[in-house]
Backbone as JSON Lines, residues from 0, in Angstrom:
{"i":0,"aa":"A","n":[0.86,-1.21,0.02],"ca":[0.03,0.0,0.01],"c":[0.88,1.24,0.01]}
{"i":1,"aa":"K","n":[0.34,2.34,-0.36],"ca":[0.99,3.58,-0.43],"c":[0.2,4.64,0.31]}
{"i":2,"aa":"V","n":[0.92,5.5,1.08],"ca":[0.26,6.54,1.76],"c":[0.77,7.86,1.19]}
{"i":3,"aa":"T","n":[-0.13,8.71,0.74],"ca":[0.24,10.01,0.23],"c":[-0.53,11.09,0.95]}
{"i":4,"aa":"V","n":[0.04,12.23,1.04],"ca":[-0.62,13.4,1.69],"c":[-0.41,14.63,0.87]}
{"i":5,"aa":"W","n":[-1.19,15.62,1.11],"ca":[-1.05,16.92,0.49],"c":[-1.26,17.98,1.6]}
{"i":6,"aa":"A","n":[-0.52,19.08,1.46],"ca":[-0.72,20.22,2.37],"c":[-0.22,21.45,1.68]}
{"i":7,"aa":"E","n":[-0.44,22.58,2.31],"ca":[-0.12,23.9,1.74],"c":[1.43,24.06,1.64]}
{"i":8,"aa":"D","n":[2.21,23.43,2.53],"ca":[3.65,23.54,2.47],"c":[4.27,22.26,2.93]}
{"i":9,"aa":"R","n":[5.58,22.15,2.72],"ca":[6.3,20.9,3.01],"c":[6.18,20.48,4.48]}
{"i":10,"aa":"E","n":[6.34,21.4,5.45],"ca":[6.28,21.07,6.86],"c":[4.88,20.54,7.24]}
{"i":11,"aa":"R","n":[3.87,21.19,6.76],"ca":[2.52,20.65,7.08],"c":[2.29,19.3,6.47]}
{"i":12,"aa":"A","n":[2.81,19.07,5.27],"ca":[2.69,17.77,4.65],"c":[3.47,16.72,5.44]}
{"i":13,"aa":"R","n":[4.65,17.08,5.9],"ca":[5.45,16.12,6.7],"c":[4.7,15.76,7.98]}
{"i":14,"aa":"R","n":[4.12,16.78,8.68],"ca":[3.39,16.49,9.9],"c":[2.12,15.62,9.62]}
{"i":15,"aa":"R","n":[1.48,15.94,8.56],"ca":[0.27,15.17,8.15],"c":[0.65,13.72,7.88]}
{"i":16,"aa":"L","n":[1.74,13.57,7.14],"ca":[2.2,12.18,6.83],"c":[2.6,11.44,8.09]}
{"i":17,"aa":"S","n":[3.31,12.12,8.98],"ca":[3.68,11.51,10.29],"c":[2.44,11.07,11.08]}
{"i":18,"aa":"R","n":[1.47,11.95,11.09],"ca":[0.22,11.57,11.8],"c":[-0.47,10.42,11.09]}
{"i":19,"aa":"A","n":[-0.48,10.42,9.77],"ca":[-1.15,9.29,9.06],"c":[-0.42,7.97,9.36]}
{"i":20,"aa":"L","n":[0.87,8.01,9.46],"ca":[1.66,6.82,9.8],"c":[1.36,6.38,11.22]}
{"i":21,"aa":"D","n":[1.31,7.32,12.15],"ca":[0.89,7.04,13.53],"c":[-0.43,6.33,13.62]}
{"i":22,"aa":"E","n":[-1.38,6.71,12.79],"ca":[-2.71,6.17,12.83],"c":[-2.85,4.91,11.98]}
{"i":23,"aa":"T","n":[-1.83,4.48,11.3],"ca":[-1.87,3.34,10.47],"c":[-1.68,2.06,11.3]}
{"i":24,"aa":"A","n":[-2.61,1.09,11.13],"ca":[-2.51,-0.18,11.84],"c":[-2.61,-1.28,10.79]}
{"i":25,"aa":"V","n":[-1.57,-2.11,10.73],"ca":[-1.55,-3.23,9.8],"c":[-1.26,-4.46,10.68]}
{"i":26,"aa":"K","n":[-2.09,-5.46,10.57],"ca":[-1.95,-6.67,11.38],"c":[-1.49,-7.87,10.5]}
{"i":27,"aa":"G","n":[-0.66,-8.68,11.07],"ca":[-0.29,-9.93,10.38],"c":[0.93,-9.9,9.51]}
{"i":28,"aa":"I","n":[1.42,-8.71,9.15],"ca":[2.63,-8.58,8.34],"c":[3.51,-7.49,8.91]}
{"i":29,"aa":"T","n":[4.77,-7.55,8.62],"ca":[5.75,-6.52,9.03],"c":[5.66,-5.34,8.07]}
{"i":30,"aa":"T","n":[5.65,-4.13,8.62],"ca":[5.64,-2.95,7.79],"c":[6.89,-2.07,8.12]}
{"i":31,"aa":"N","n":[7.06,-1.03,7.35],"ca":[8.15,-0.15,7.63],"c":[7.66,1.23,8.14]}
{"i":32,"aa":"T","n":[6.48,1.23,8.76],"ca":[5.95,2.5,9.22],"c":[6.79,3.13,10.32]}
{"i":33,"aa":"A","n":[7.34,2.34,11.24],"ca":[8.19,2.86,12.29],"c":[9.43,3.54,11.71]}
{"i":34,"aa":"F","n":[9.99,2.84,10.71],"ca":[11.16,3.39,9.99],"c":[10.85,4.74,9.33]}
{"i":35,"aa":"L","n":[9.7,4.79,8.66],"ca":[9.28,5.98,7.97],"c":[9.02,7.15,8.97]}
{"i":36,"aa":"R","n":[8.46,6.85,10.08],"ca":[8.23,7.85,11.08],"c":[9.61,8.45,11.6]}
{"i":37,"aa":"R","n":[10.59,7.5,11.84],"ca":[11.91,7.98,12.26],"c":[12.51,8.85,11.15]}
{"i":38,"aa":"L","n":[12.37,8.45,9.91],"ca":[12.92,9.2,8.79],"c":[12.29,10.66,8.75]}
{"i":39,"aa":"L","n":[10.98,10.7,8.92],"ca":[10.29,11.97,8.86],"c":[10.73,12.92,10.04]}
{"i":40,"aa":"D","n":[11.25,12.35,11.14],"ca":[11.63,13.17,12.3],"c":[13.09,13.46,12.27]}
{"i":41,"aa":"L","n":[13.84,13.05,11.29],"ca":[15.3,13.38,11.18],"c":[15.41,14.9,10.98]}
{"i":42,"aa":"P","n":[16.3,15.53,11.76],"ca":[16.53,17.0,11.55],"c":[16.82,17.37,10.09]}
{"i":43,"aa":"D","n":[17.71,16.53,9.49],"ca":[18.07,16.81,8.05],"c":[16.85,16.75,7.15]}
{"i":44,"aa":"F","n":[15.98,15.76,7.42],"ca":[14.78,15.64,6.57],"c":[13.84,16.8,6.83]}
{"i":45,"aa":"I","n":[13.67,17.2,8.04],"ca":[12.79,18.33,8.37],"c":[13.3,19.59,7.68]}
{"i":46,"aa":"R","n":[14.64,19.83,7.65],"ca":[15.21,20.96,6.95],"c":[15.19,20.89,5.44]}
{"i":47,"aa":"G","n":[14.94,19.68,4.97],"ca":[14.98,19.46,3.51],"c":[16.41,19.25,3.02]}
{"i":48,"aa":"D","n":[17.29,18.91,3.94],"ca":[18.73,18.74,3.63],"c":[19.04,17.22,3.66]}
{"i":49,"aa":"Y","n":[18.6,16.55,2.65],"ca":[18.86,15.1,2.63],"c":[19.28,14.68,1.19]}
{"i":50,"aa":"N","n":[19.84,13.49,1.09],"ca":[20.29,13.0,-0.24],"c":[20.17,11.5,-0.28]}
{"i":51,"aa":"T","n":[20.75,10.86,-1.29],"ca":[20.62,9.41,-1.43],"c":[21.36,8.67,-0.35]}
{"i":52,"aa":"G","n":[22.24,9.32,0.41],"ca":[22.95,8.64,1.49],"c":[22.31,8.78,2.82]}
{"i":53,"aa":"T","n":[21.19,9.54,2.92],"ca":[20.59,9.81,4.19],"c":[20.13,8.54,4.91]}
{"i":54,"aa":"I","n":[19.5,7.65,4.19],"ca":[19.03,6.44,4.82],"c":[20.19,5.57,5.37]}
{"i":55,"aa":"A","n":[21.24,5.43,4.56],"ca":[22.37,4.71,4.97],"c":[22.99,5.3,6.24]}
{"i":56,"aa":"E","n":[23.08,6.63,6.28],"ca":[23.61,7.32,7.44],"c":[22.68,7.09,8.69]}
{"i":57,"aa":"M","n":[21.39,7.11,8.43],"ca":[20.44,6.88,9.49],"c":[20.6,5.48,10.07]}
{"i":58,"aa":"I","n":[20.74,4.5,9.18],"ca":[20.9,3.12,9.67],"c":[22.22,2.95,10.4]}
{"i":59,"aa":"A","n":[23.25,3.57,9.97],"ca":[24.57,3.44,10.63],"c":[24.75,4.47,11.75]}
{"i":60,"aa":"G","n":[23.71,5.22,12.06],"ca":[23.78,6.24,13.06],"c":[23.95,5.77,14.5]}
{"i":61,"aa":"P","n":[23.18,6.28,15.43],"ca":[23.34,6.01,16.82],"c":[23.34,4.52,17.16]}
{"i":62,"aa":"A","n":[22.52,3.72,16.5],"ca":[22.45,2.27,16.8],"c":[23.85,1.65,16.55]}
{"i":63,"aa":"H","n":[24.46,2.04,15.41],"ca":[25.78,1.5,15.14],"c":[26.81,1.9,16.21]}
{"i":64,"aa":"K","n":[26.67,3.13,16.63],"ca":[27.64,3.64,17.66],"c":[27.42,2.84,18.96]}
{"i":65,"aa":"V","n":[26.16,2.62,19.3],"ca":[25.92,1.84,20.53],"c":[26.46,0.42,20.37]}
{"i":66,"aa":"E","n":[26.26,-0.12,19.16],"ca":[26.79,-1.5,18.93],"c":[28.34,-1.48,19.13]}
{"i":67,"aa":"Q","n":[29.01,-0.53,18.55],"ca":[30.47,-0.45,18.7],"c":[30.89,-0.26,20.17]}
{"i":68,"aa":"E","n":[30.12,0.55,20.92],"ca":[30.42,0.76,22.33],"c":[30.25,-0.55,23.06]}
{"i":69,"aa":"L","n":[29.26,-1.35,22.76],"ca":[29.07,-2.67,23.39],"c":[30.25,-3.58,23.08]}
{"i":70,"aa":"V","n":[30.75,-3.53,21.82],"ca":[31.93,-4.34,21.47],"c":[33.13,-3.93,22.31]}
{"i":71,"aa":"D","n":[33.31,-2.59,22.43],"ca":[34.43,-2.07,23.22],"c":[34.3,-2.52,24.71]}
{"i":72,"aa":"V","n":[33.1,-2.44,25.27],"ca":[32.91,-2.85,26.67],"c":[33.18,-4.34,26.8]}
{"i":73,"aa":"A","n":[32.72,-5.13,25.86],"ca":[32.96,-6.6,25.96],"c":[34.5,-6.87,25.86]}
{"i":74,"aa":"T","n":[35.16,-6.13,25.02],"ca":[36.61,-6.36,24.92],"c":[37.33,-6.03,26.21]}
{"i":75,"aa":"V","n":[37.0,-4.9,26.76],"ca":[37.59,-4.53,28.08],"c":[37.27,-5.57,29.16]}
{"i":76,"aa":"A","n":[36.03,-6.02,29.2],"ca":[35.63,-7.02,30.15],"c":[36.4,-8.31,29.98]}
{"i":77,"aa":"A","n":[36.66,-8.72,28.74],"ca":[37.43,-9.92,28.44],"c":[38.89,-9.78,28.97]}
{"i":78,"aa":"V","n":[39.47,-8.57,28.68],"ca":[40.85,-8.33,29.1],"c":[40.91,-8.37,30.67]}
{"i":79,"aa":"V","n":[39.98,-7.74,31.34],"ca":[39.98,-7.7,32.81],"c":[39.77,-9.11,33.34]}
{"i":80,"aa":"N","n":[38.86,-9.85,32.76],"ca":[38.63,-11.25,33.17],"c":[39.9,-12.12,33.03]}
{"i":81,"aa":"T","n":[40.55,-11.97,31.88],"ca":[41.77,-12.71,31.67],"c":[42.84,-12.29,32.63]}
{"i":82,"aa":"F","n":[42.99,-11.04,32.89],"ca":[43.97,-10.57,33.87],"c":[43.72,-11.2,35.25]}
{"i":83,"aa":"R","n":[42.47,-11.07,35.7],"ca":[42.06,-11.61,36.96],"c":[42.36,-13.1,37.08]}
{"i":84,"aa":"R","n":[42.0,-13.83,36.03],"ca":[42.23,-15.32,35.98],"c":[43.77,-15.59,36.07]}
{"i":85,"aa":"D","n":[44.53,-14.91,35.29],"ca":[45.95,-15.17,35.2],"c":[46.74,-14.71,36.43]}
{"i":86,"aa":"T","n":[46.22,-13.78,37.19],"ca":[46.9,-13.28,38.39],"c":[46.24,-13.78,39.66]}
{"i":87,"aa":"K","n":[45.3,-14.7,39.57],"ca":[44.54,-15.14,40.74],"c":[45.44,-15.7,41.83]}
{"i":88,"aa":"N","n":[46.46,-16.48,41.5],"ca":[47.33,-17.15,42.47],"c":[48.66,-16.4,42.62]}
{"i":89,"aa":"V","n":[48.8,-15.22,42.1],"ca":[50.04,-14.5,42.19],"c":[49.99,-13.58,43.42]}
{"i":90,"aa":"K","n":[51.04,-13.63,44.24],"ca":[51.15,-12.82,45.4],"c":[51.45,-11.38,44.97]}
{"i":91,"aa":"P","n":[50.89,-10.39,45.71],"ca":[51.09,-8.97,45.32],"c":[52.54,-8.64,45.15]}
{"i":92,"aa":"A","n":[53.43,-9.19,45.95],"ca":[54.85,-8.9,45.88],"c":[55.45,-9.36,44.53]}
{"i":93,"aa":"E","n":[54.79,-10.36,43.89],"ca":[55.38,-10.89,42.65],"c":[54.91,-10.1,41.41]}
{"i":94,"aa":"L","n":[53.88,-9.32,41.56],"ca":[53.39,-8.54,40.42],"c":[54.45,-7.58,39.98]}
{"i":95,"aa":"G","n":[54.71,-7.51,38.73],"ca":[55.68,-6.58,38.2],"c":[57.1,-7.15,38.09]}
{"i":96,"aa":"R","n":[57.35,-8.25,38.73],"ca":[58.68,-8.86,38.67],"c":[58.79,-9.65,37.33]}
{"i":97,"aa":"P","n":[59.98,-9.59,36.73],"ca":[60.14,-10.46,35.52],"c":[60.05,-11.92,35.9]}
{"i":98,"aa":"A","n":[59.65,-12.68,34.96],"ca":[59.51,-14.13,35.13],"c":[60.93,-14.69,35.36]}
{"i":99,"aa":"A","n":[60.98,-15.86,36.06],"ca":[62.23,-16.55,36.28],"c":[62.8,-16.93,34.93]}
{"i":100,"aa":"G","n":[64.16,-17.03,34.94],"ca":[64.87,-17.28,33.67],"c":[64.33,-18.46,32.86]}
{"i":101,"aa":"W","n":[63.92,-19.52,33.51],"ca":[63.44,-20.66,32.75],"c":[62.1,-20.4,32.09]}
{"i":102,"aa":"R","n":[61.42,-19.31,32.49],"ca":[60.14,-18.97,31.89],"c":[60.29,-18.0,30.75]}
{"i":103,"aa":"Q","n":[61.35,-17.3,30.69],"ca":[61.47,-16.26,29.68],"c":[61.79,-16.93,28.35]}
{"i":104,"aa":"P","n":[61.18,-16.46,27.27],"ca":[61.49,-17.01,25.97],"c":[62.94,-16.78,25.57]}
{"i":105,"aa":"A","n":[63.51,-17.78,24.92],"ca":[64.89,-17.68,24.5],"c":[65.04,-16.65,23.4]}
{"i":106,"aa":"W","n":[66.19,-16.02,23.41],"ca":[66.48,-15.06,22.34],"c":[66.79,-15.82,21.07]}
{"i":107,"aa":"R","n":[66.23,-15.35,19.99],"ca":[66.49,-15.98,18.71],"c":[67.02,-14.97,17.75]}
{"i":108,"aa":"G","n":[68.1,-15.27,17.2],"ca":[68.68,-14.32,16.2],"c":[67.94,-14.48,14.86]}
{"i":109,"aa":"G","n":[68.0,-13.45,14.08],"ca":[67.4,-13.49,12.72],"c":[68.19,-14.45,11.88]}
{"i":110,"aa":"G","n":[67.45,-15.25,11.17],"ca":[68.14,-16.25,10.27],"c":[68.75,-15.52,9.09]}
{"i":111,"aa":"G","n":[69.99,-15.49,9.03],"ca":[70.56,-14.83,7.88],"c":[71.89,-15.11,7.58]}
């Protein structure tokens, strides 16, 4: 289905379309009305300053940033967990000391 609106100016048409989408109810299938409402509320769209990349930018916008922040938090949590696990049985006085000689990797010269 298609929803079209008319108004005296662009802003009134945008608000009318937003209201029409809010009042739209479709049962049994997935629609893109929520996406269209978000698009209509974008500041760039409201100003009329949009282009063919607007939707891609919208999709990669705040949600993508949140996703990246979650990846960063998970990475830090994994590092902290590994550190805690690896230092669980180490006495505080031993932290920062170099490993005993038999534990240090042997020096290897470049093959040449």
